[in-house]
mmCIF file with all atom_site columns, C-alpha atoms in Angstrom:
data_model
loop_
_atom_site.group_PDB
_atom_site.id
_atom_site.type_symbol
_atom_site.label_atom_id
_atom_site.label_alt_id
_atom_site.label_comp_id
_atom_site.label_asym_id
_atom_site.label_entity_id
_atom_site.label_seq_id
_atom_site.pdbx_PDB_ins_code
_atom_site.Cartn_x
_atom_site.Cartn_y
_atom_site.Cartn_z
_atom_site.occupancy
_atom_site.B_iso_or_equiv
_atom_site.pdbx_formal_charge
_atom_site.auth_seq_id
_atom_site.auth_comp_id
_atom_site.auth_asym_id
_atom_site.auth_atom_id
_atom_site.pdbx_PDB_model_num
ATOM 1   C CA . MET A 1 1   ? 8.536   5.624  -1.343  1.00 0.00 ? 1   MET A CA 1
ATOM 2   C CA . SER A 1 2   ? 5.444   3.912  -2.039  1.00 0.00 ? 2   SER A CA 1
ATOM 3   C CA . ILE A 1 3   ? 2.272   6.074  -3.123  1.00 0.00 ? 3   ILE A CA 1
ATOM 4   C CA . PRO A 1 4   ? -0.162  6.180  -0.142  1.00 0.00 ? 4   PRO A CA 1
ATOM 5   C CA . ASN A 1 5   ? -3.714  4.538  -0.944  1.00 0.00 ? 5   ASN A CA 1
ATOM 6   C CA . ILE A 1 6   ? -5.697  7.663  -0.549  1.00 0.00 ? 6   ILE A CA 1
ATOM 7   C CA . LEU A 1 7   ? -9.260  6.761  -1.190  1.00 0.00 ? 7   LEU A CA 1
ATOM 8   C CA . MET A 1 8   ? -10.805 10.308 -0.948  1.00 0.00 ? 8   MET A CA 1
ATOM 9   C CA . THR A 1 9   ? -10.049 13.699 0.689   1.00 0.00 ? 9   THR A CA 1
ATOM 10  C CA . ARG A 1 10  ? -12.949 15.386 2.215   1.00 0.00 ? 10  ARG A CA 1
ATOM 11  C CA . ILE A 1 11  ? -13.422 18.969 3.538   1.00 0.00 ? 11  ILE A CA 1
ATOM 12  C CA . ASP A 1 12  ? -15.719 19.337 6.540   1.00 0.00 ? 12  ASP A CA 1
ATOM 13  C CA . ASN A 1 13  ? -15.732 22.020 9.177   1.00 0.00 ? 13  ASN A CA 1
ATOM 14  C CA . ARG A 1 14  ? -17.353 19.572 11.645  1.00 0.00 ? 14  ARG A CA 1
ATOM 15  C CA . LEU A 1 15  ? -14.314 16.982 10.761  1.00 0.00 ? 15  LEU A CA 1
ATOM 16  C CA . VAL A 1 16  ? -15.510 13.436 11.774  1.00 0.00 ? 16  VAL A CA 1
ATOM 17  C CA . HIS A 1 17  ? -19.424 13.039 12.578  1.00 0.00 ? 17  HIS A CA 1
ATOM 18  C CA . GLY A 1 18  ? -21.764 10.302 11.978  1.00 0.00 ? 18  GLY A CA 1
ATOM 19  C CA . GLN A 1 19  ? -22.185 10.861 8.386   1.00 0.00 ? 19  GLN A CA 1
ATOM 20  C CA . VAL A 1 20  ? -18.269 10.970 7.676   1.00 0.00 ? 20  VAL A CA 1
ATOM 21  C CA . GLY A 1 21  ? -17.470 8.123  10.514  1.00 0.00 ? 21  GLY A CA 1
ATOM 22  C CA . VAL A 1 22  ? -19.936 5.581  9.065   1.00 0.00 ? 22  VAL A CA 1
ATOM 23  C CA . THR A 1 23  ? -21.727 6.390  5.823   1.00 0.00 ? 23  THR A CA 1
ATOM 24  C CA . TRP A 1 24  ? -18.744 7.712  3.886   1.00 0.00 ? 24  TRP A CA 1
ATOM 25  C CA . THR A 1 25  ? -16.166 5.355  5.430   1.00 0.00 ? 25  THR A CA 1
ATOM 26  C CA . ASN A 1 26  ? -18.388 2.159  4.687   1.00 0.00 ? 26  ASN A CA 1
ATOM 27  C CA . SER A 1 27  ? -19.192 3.453  1.255   1.00 0.00 ? 27  SER A CA 1
ATOM 28  C CA . LEU A 1 28  ? -15.437 4.094  0.392   1.00 0.00 ? 28  LEU A CA 1
ATOM 29  C CA . GLY A 1 29  ? -14.379 0.814  1.903   1.00 0.00 ? 29  GLY A CA 1
ATOM 30  C CA . ALA A 1 30  ? -11.750 2.981  4.014   1.00 0.00 ? 30  ALA A CA 1
ATOM 31  C CA . ASN A 1 31  ? -9.898  1.257  7.164   1.00 0.00 ? 31  ASN A CA 1
ATOM 32  C CA . LEU A 1 32  ? -8.304  4.371  8.128   1.00 0.00 ? 32  LEU A CA 1
ATOM 33  C CA . VAL A 1 33  ? -9.873  7.938  8.844   1.00 0.00 ? 33  VAL A CA 1
ATOM 34  C CA . LEU A 1 34  ? -6.767  10.461 8.955   1.00 0.00 ? 34  LEU A CA 1
ATOM 35  C CA . VAL A 1 35  ? -7.673  13.951 10.318  1.00 0.00 ? 35  VAL A CA 1
ATOM 36  C CA . ALA A 1 36  ? -5.410  16.317 9.111   1.00 0.00 ? 36  ALA A CA 1
ATOM 37  C CA . ASN A 1 37  ? -6.054  19.379 11.385  1.00 0.00 ? 37  ASN A CA 1
ATOM 38  C CA . ASP A 1 38  ? -3.334  20.973 13.551  1.00 0.00 ? 38  ASP A CA 1
ATOM 39  C CA . GLN A 1 39  ? -6.069  21.666 16.554  1.00 0.00 ? 39  GLN A CA 1
ATOM 40  C CA . ALA A 1 40  ? -7.695  18.483 16.474  1.00 0.00 ? 40  ALA A CA 1
ATOM 41  C CA . ALA A 1 41  ? -4.050  16.638 16.609  1.00 0.00 ? 41  ALA A CA 1
ATOM 42  C CA . GLY A 1 42  ? -3.530  18.211 20.008  1.00 0.00 ? 42  GLY A CA 1
ATOM 43  C CA . ASP A 1 43  ? -7.341  17.940 21.396  1.00 0.00 ? 43  ASP A CA 1
ATOM 44  C CA . LEU A 1 44  ? -7.865  14.416 23.132  1.00 0.00 ? 44  LEU A CA 1
ATOM 45  C CA . MET A 1 45  ? -11.427 15.317 24.153  1.00 0.00 ? 45  MET A CA 1
ATOM 46  C CA . GLN A 1 46  ? -12.362 15.773 20.454  1.00 0.00 ? 46  GLN A CA 1
ATOM 47  C CA . GLN A 1 47  ? -10.447 12.846 19.307  1.00 0.00 ? 47  GLN A CA 1
ATOM 48  C CA . ASN A 1 48  ? -12.416 10.690 21.702  1.00 0.00 ? 48  ASN A CA 1
ATOM 49  C CA . LEU A 1 49  ? -15.570 12.113 20.493  1.00 0.00 ? 49  LEU A CA 1
ATOM 50  C CA . MET A 1 50  ? -14.725 11.463 16.884  1.00 0.00 ? 50  MET A CA 1
ATOM 51  C CA . ASP A 1 51  ? -13.520 8.043  17.687  1.00 0.00 ? 51  ASP A CA 1
ATOM 52  C CA . MET A 1 52  ? -16.957 7.232  18.785  1.00 0.00 ? 52  MET A CA 1
ATOM 53  C CA . VAL A 1 53  ? -18.819 8.145  15.556  1.00 0.00 ? 53  VAL A CA 1
ATOM 54  C CA . VAL A 1 54  ? -16.313 5.897  13.445  1.00 0.00 ? 54  VAL A CA 1
ATOM 55  C CA . SER A 1 55  ? -17.298 2.186  12.398  1.00 0.00 ? 55  SER A CA 1
ATOM 56  C CA . ASP A 1 56  ? -15.708 -0.772 14.184  1.00 0.00 ? 56  ASP A CA 1
ATOM 57  C CA . GLY A 1 57  ? -12.679 -2.014 12.708  1.00 0.00 ? 57  GLY A CA 1
ATOM 58  C CA . VAL A 1 58  ? -11.804 1.611  11.190  1.00 0.00 ? 58  VAL A CA 1
ATOM 59  C CA . GLN A 1 59  ? -8.506  3.209  12.601  1.00 0.00 ? 59  GLN A CA 1
ATOM 60  C CA . THR A 1 60  ? -8.259  6.750  13.345  1.00 0.00 ? 60  THR A CA 1
ATOM 61  C CA . ARG A 1 61  ? -5.265  9.140  13.197  1.00 0.00 ? 61  ARG A CA 1
ATOM 62  C CA . TYR A 1 62  ? -5.084  12.747 14.148  1.00 0.00 ? 62  TYR A CA 1
ATOM 63  C CA . PHE A 1 63  ? -2.218  14.547 12.731  1.00 0.00 ? 63  PHE A CA 1
ATOM 64  C CA . THR A 1 64  ? -1.179  18.151 12.153  1.00 0.00 ? 64  THR A CA 1
ATOM 65  C CA . LEU A 1 65  ? -0.736  19.323 8.533   1.00 0.00 ? 65  LEU A CA 1
ATOM 66  C CA . GLN A 1 66  ? 3.125   18.971 8.771   1.00 0.00 ? 66  GLN A CA 1
ATOM 67  C CA . LYS A 1 67  ? 2.942   15.688 10.278  1.00 0.00 ? 67  LYS A CA 1
ATOM 68  C CA . THR A 1 68  ? 0.761   14.357 7.530   1.00 0.00 ? 68  THR A CA 1
ATOM 69  C CA . ILE A 1 69  ? 3.059   15.455 5.159   1.00 0.00 ? 69  ILE A CA 1
ATOM 70  C CA . ASP A 1 70  ? 5.929   13.988 6.697   1.00 0.00 ? 70  ASP A CA 1
ATOM 71  C CA . VAL A 1 71  ? 4.369   10.379 7.200   1.00 0.00 ? 71  VAL A CA 1
ATOM 72  C CA . ILE A 1 72  ? 1.920   9.888  4.425   1.00 0.00 ? 72  ILE A CA 1
ATOM 73  C CA . HIS A 1 73  ? 4.426   8.288  2.120   1.00 0.00 ? 73  HIS A CA 1
ATOM 74  C CA . LYS A 1 74  ? 5.222   5.683  5.209   1.00 0.00 ? 74  LYS A CA 1
ATOM 75  C CA . ALA A 1 75  ? 1.554   4.271  4.869   1.00 0.00 ? 75  ALA A CA 1
ATOM 76  C CA . ALA A 1 76  ? 1.144   0.979  4.342   1.00 0.00 ? 76  ALA A CA 1
ATOM 77  C CA . GLU A 1 77  ? -0.546  -0.466 1.062   1.00 0.00 ? 77  GLU A CA 1
ATOM 78  C CA . ARG A 1 78  ? -3.084  -2.300 3.099   1.00 0.00 ? 78  ARG A CA 1
ATOM 79  C CA . GLN A 1 79  ? -4.296  1.039  4.603   1.00 0.00 ? 79  GLN A CA 1
ATOM 80  C CA . LYS A 1 80  ? -7.313  2.298  2.614   1.00 0.00 ? 80  LYS A CA 1
ATOM 81  C CA . ILE A 1 81  ? -7.189  6.209  3.597   1.00 0.00 ? 81  ILE A CA 1
ATOM 82  C CA . PHE A 1 82  ? -9.690  8.766  4.195   1.00 0.00 ? 82  PHE A CA 1
ATOM 83  C CA . ILE A 1 83  ? -8.459  11.918 4.769   1.00 0.00 ? 83  ILE A CA 1
ATOM 84  C CA . VAL A 1 84  ? -10.745 14.572 6.347   1.00 0.00 ? 84  VAL A CA 1
ATOM 85  C CA . CYS A 1 85  ? -9.785  18.122 6.628   1.00 0.00 ? 85  CYS A CA 1
ATOM 86  C CA . LYS A 1 86  ? -11.597 21.332 8.027   1.00 0.00 ? 86  LYS A CA 1
ATOM 87  C CA . THR A 1 87  ? -10.682 23.876 5.170   1.00 0.00 ? 87  THR A CA 1
ATOM 88  C CA . PRO A 1 88  ? -9.534  24.194 1.528   1.00 0.00 ? 88  PRO A CA 1
ATOM 89  C CA . GLN A 1 89  ? -6.440  25.989 2.688   1.00 0.00 ? 89  GLN A CA 1
ATOM 90  C CA . ASP A 1 90  ? -5.693  22.739 4.707   1.00 0.00 ? 90  ASP A CA 1
ATOM 91  C CA . VAL A 1 91  ? -6.060  20.591 1.602   1.00 0.00 ? 91  VAL A CA 1
ATOM 92  C CA . LEU A 1 92  ? -3.940  23.325 -0.555  1.00 0.00 ? 92  LEU A CA 1
ATOM 93  C CA . THR A 1 93  ? -1.179  22.948 2.236   1.00 0.00 ? 93  THR A CA 1
ATOM 94  C CA . LEU A 1 94  ? -1.207  19.083 2.070   1.00 0.00 ? 94  LEU A CA 1
ATOM 95  C CA . VAL A 1 95  ? -1.090  19.065 -1.873  1.00 0.00 ? 95  VAL A CA 1
ATOM 96  C CA . LYS A 1 96  ? 1.979   21.601 -1.813  1.00 0.00 ? 96  LYS A CA 1
ATOM 97  C CA . GLY A 1 97  ? 3.440   19.439 0.910   1.00 0.00 ? 97  GLY A CA 1
ATOM 98  C CA . GLY A 1 98  ? 3.585   16.501 -1.727  1.00 0.00 ? 98  GLY A CA 1
ATOM 99  C CA . VAL A 1 99  ? 0.431   14.397 -0.443  1.00 0.00 ? 99  VAL A CA 1
ATOM 100 C CA . PRO A 1 100 ? -0.945  13.018 -3.574  1.00 0.00 ? 100 PRO A CA 1
ATOM 101 C CA . ILE A 1 101 ? -4.325  14.224 -3.538  1.00 0.00 ? 101 ILE A CA 1
ATOM 102 C CA . ARG A 1 102 ? -6.448  13.858 -6.677  1.00 0.00 ? 102 ARG A CA 1
ATOM 103 C CA . PHE A 1 103 ? -10.002 14.323 -5.665  1.00 0.00 ? 103 PHE A CA 1
ATOM 104 C CA . VAL A 1 104 ? -11.673 16.473 -2.869  1.00 0.00 ? 104 VAL A CA 1
ATOM 105 C CA . ASN A 1 105 ? -15.119 15.992 -1.633  1.00 0.00 ? 105 ASN A CA 1
ATOM 106 C CA . VAL A 1 106 ? -16.402 19.185 -0.121  1.00 0.00 ? 106 VAL A CA 1
ATOM 107 C CA . GLY A 1 107 ? -19.119 18.253 2.536   1.00 0.00 ? 107 GLY A CA 1
ATOM 108 C CA . ASN A 1 108 ? -19.417 21.219 4.960   1.00 0.00 ? 108 ASN A CA 1
ATOM 109 C CA . MET A 1 109 ? -18.216 24.765 4.951   1.00 0.00 ? 109 MET A CA 1
ATOM 110 C CA . HIS A 1 110 ? -20.465 26.355 7.208   1.00 0.00 ? 110 HIS A CA 1
ATOM 111 C CA . PHE A 1 111 ? -21.773 30.036 6.724   1.00 0.00 ? 111 PHE A CA 1
ATOM 112 C CA . SER A 1 112 ? -19.999 32.621 8.763   1.00 0.00 ? 112 SER A CA 1
ATOM 113 C CA . GLU A 1 113 ? -19.471 36.400 8.403   1.00 0.00 ? 113 GLU A CA 1
ATOM 114 C CA . GLY A 1 114 ? -17.895 37.430 5.228   1.00 0.00 ? 114 GLY A CA 1
ATOM 115 C CA . LYS A 1 115 ? -18.801 34.074 3.589   1.00 0.00 ? 115 LYS A CA 1
ATOM 116 C CA . ARG A 1 116 ? -21.571 33.649 0.827   1.00 0.00 ? 116 ARG A CA 1
ATOM 117 C CA . GLN A 1 117 ? -23.655 30.573 0.313   1.00 0.00 ? 117 GLN A CA 1
ATOM 118 C CA . ILE A 1 118 ? -23.230 28.825 -2.960  1.00 0.00 ? 118 ILE A CA 1
ATOM 119 C CA . HIS A 1 119 ? -24.727 25.495 -2.006  1.00 0.00 ? 119 HIS A CA 1
ATOM 120 C CA . LYS A 1 120 ? -27.110 24.212 0.632   1.00 0.00 ? 120 LYS A CA 1
ATOM 121 C CA . THR A 1 121 ? -24.172 23.049 2.890   1.00 0.00 ? 121 THR A CA 1
ATOM 122 C CA . VAL A 1 122 ? -21.330 24.947 1.511   1.00 0.00 ? 122 VAL A CA 1
ATOM 123 C CA . SER A 1 123 ? -20.412 28.719 2.056   1.00 0.00 ? 123 SER A CA 1
ATOM 124 C CA . VAL A 1 124 ? -16.883 30.336 0.782   1.00 0.00 ? 124 VAL A CA 1
ATOM 125 C CA . ASP A 1 125 ? -15.287 33.728 1.129   1.00 0.00 ? 125 ASP A CA 1
ATOM 126 C CA . ASP A 1 126 ? -12.636 35.187 -1.445  1.00 0.00 ? 126 ASP A CA 1
ATOM 127 C CA . SER A 1 127 ? -9.842  33.072 0.067   1.00 0.00 ? 127 SER A CA 1
ATOM 128 C CA . ASP A 1 128 ? -11.785 29.961 -0.284  1.00 0.00 ? 128 ASP A CA 1
ATOM 129 C CA . VAL A 1 129 ? -12.589 30.633 -3.924  1.00 0.00 ? 129 VAL A CA 1
ATOM 130 C CA . VAL A 1 130 ? -9.002  31.549 -4.593  1.00 0.00 ? 130 VAL A CA 1
ATOM 131 C CA . VAL A 1 131 ? -7.727  28.186 -3.002  1.00 0.00 ? 131 VAL A CA 1
ATOM 132 C CA . PHE A 1 132 ? -10.357 26.102 -4.924  1.00 0.00 ? 132 PHE A CA 1
ATOM 133 C CA . ARG A 1 133 ? -9.196  27.608 -7.950  1.00 0.00 ? 133 ARG A CA 1
ATOM 134 C CA . GLU A 1 134 ? -5.595  26.878 -7.382  1.00 0.00 ? 134 GLU A CA 1
ATOM 135 C CA . LEU A 1 135 ? -6.882  23.122 -6.428  1.00 0.00 ? 135 LEU A CA 1
ATOM 136 C CA . GLU A 1 136 ? -8.436  22.871 -9.635  1.00 0.00 ? 136 GLU A CA 1
ATOM 137 C CA . GLN A 1 137 ? -5.579  24.533 -11.763 1.00 0.00 ? 137 GLN A CA 1
ATOM 138 C CA . LEU A 1 138 ? -3.576  21.665 -10.016 1.00 0.00 ? 138 LEU A CA 1
ATOM 139 C CA . GLY A 1 139 ? -5.460  19.101 -11.725 1.00 0.00 ? 139 GLY A CA 1
ATOM 140 C CA . ILE A 1 140 ? -7.508  18.219 -8.461  1.00 0.00 ? 140 ILE A CA 1
ATOM 141 C CA . THR A 1 141 ? -11.210 17.995 -9.061  1.00 0.00 ? 141 THR A CA 1
ATOM 142 C CA . CYS A 1 142 ? -13.316 19.385 -6.449  1.00 0.00 ? 142 CYS A CA 1
ATOM 143 C CA . GLU A 1 143 ? -16.993 18.490 -5.676  1.00 0.00 ? 143 GLU A CA 1
ATOM 144 C CA . ILE A 1 144 ? -19.729 19.057 -3.558  1.00 0.00 ? 144 ILE A CA 1
ATOM 145 C CA . ARG A 1 145 ? -21.331 15.859 -2.393  1.00 0.00 ? 145 ARG A CA 1
ATOM 146 C CA . ARG A 1 146 ? -22.841 15.566 1.134   1.00 0.00 ? 146 ARG A CA 1
ATOM 147 C CA . VAL A 1 147 ? -23.374 11.905 1.180   1.00 0.00 ? 147 VAL A CA 1
ATOM 148 C CA . PRO A 1 148 ? -22.251 9.012  -0.969  1.00 0.00 ? 148 PRO A CA 1
ATOM 149 C CA . ASP A 1 149 ? -25.819 8.383  -2.937  1.00 0.00 ? 149 ASP A CA 1
ATOM 150 C CA . GLU A 1 150 ? -26.113 11.844 -3.821  1.00 0.00 ? 150 GLU A CA 1
ATOM 151 C CA . ALA A 1 151 ? -24.784 13.180 -7.284  1.00 0.00 ? 151 ALA A CA 1
ATOM 152 C CA . GLY A 1 152 ? -21.854 15.240 -7.135  1.00 0.00 ? 152 GLY A CA 1
ATOM 153 C CA . GLU A 1 153 ? -21.644 18.742 -8.260  1.00 0.00 ? 153 GLU A CA 1
ATOM 154 C CA . PRO A 1 154 ? -18.169 20.306 -9.582  1.00 0.00 ? 154 PRO A CA 1
ATOM 155 C CA . ILE A 1 155 ? -17.633 23.430 -7.156  1.00 0.00 ? 155 ILE A CA 1
ATOM 156 C CA . ALA A 1 156 ? -16.022 25.216 -10.003 1.00 0.00 ? 156 ALA A CA 1
ATOM 157 C CA . LYS A 1 157 ? -19.274 25.587 -11.644 1.00 0.00 ? 157 LYS A CA 1
ATOM 158 C CA . LEU A 1 158 ? -20.593 27.361 -8.344  1.00 0.00 ? 158 LEU A CA 1
ATOM 159 C CA . LEU A 1 159 ? -17.621 29.779 -8.025  1.00 0.00 ? 159 LEU A CA 1
ATOM 160 C CA . VAL A 1 160 ? -18.908 32.484 -10.347 1.00 0.00 ? 160 VAL A CA 1
#
């Protein structure tokens, strides 16, 4: 079993939008955007909308979390993979399922009832905090960074 070439994993509650589909993909040199999300995996309309904002020549896959876990190790070496998830909980599910994620870019986690804002674009609730701490304990760096040319900020420092 080969180790998949995962360039980065991003948490973004909007999944793929212009910033992700073009800016991040180009900056990483990714040729495959893998959206690991149970709902998006079954929503063709949402997939079509996301496909429209991905750079030419970049493939997209929309897999459930379980399918991602099942097939990630079959990825070809030439596939430079950029994984996009909706929540930290989804990332933890992938990690516990054996997906070799070492670094998580936290992009957007919108404010909603029961969440507190810890950064311009990131709001968390207690469950998110527990999950981010668990990811850090597993040796996975989680960093808030909206765009590639911005300095990243370790989320651990903001989870007080």
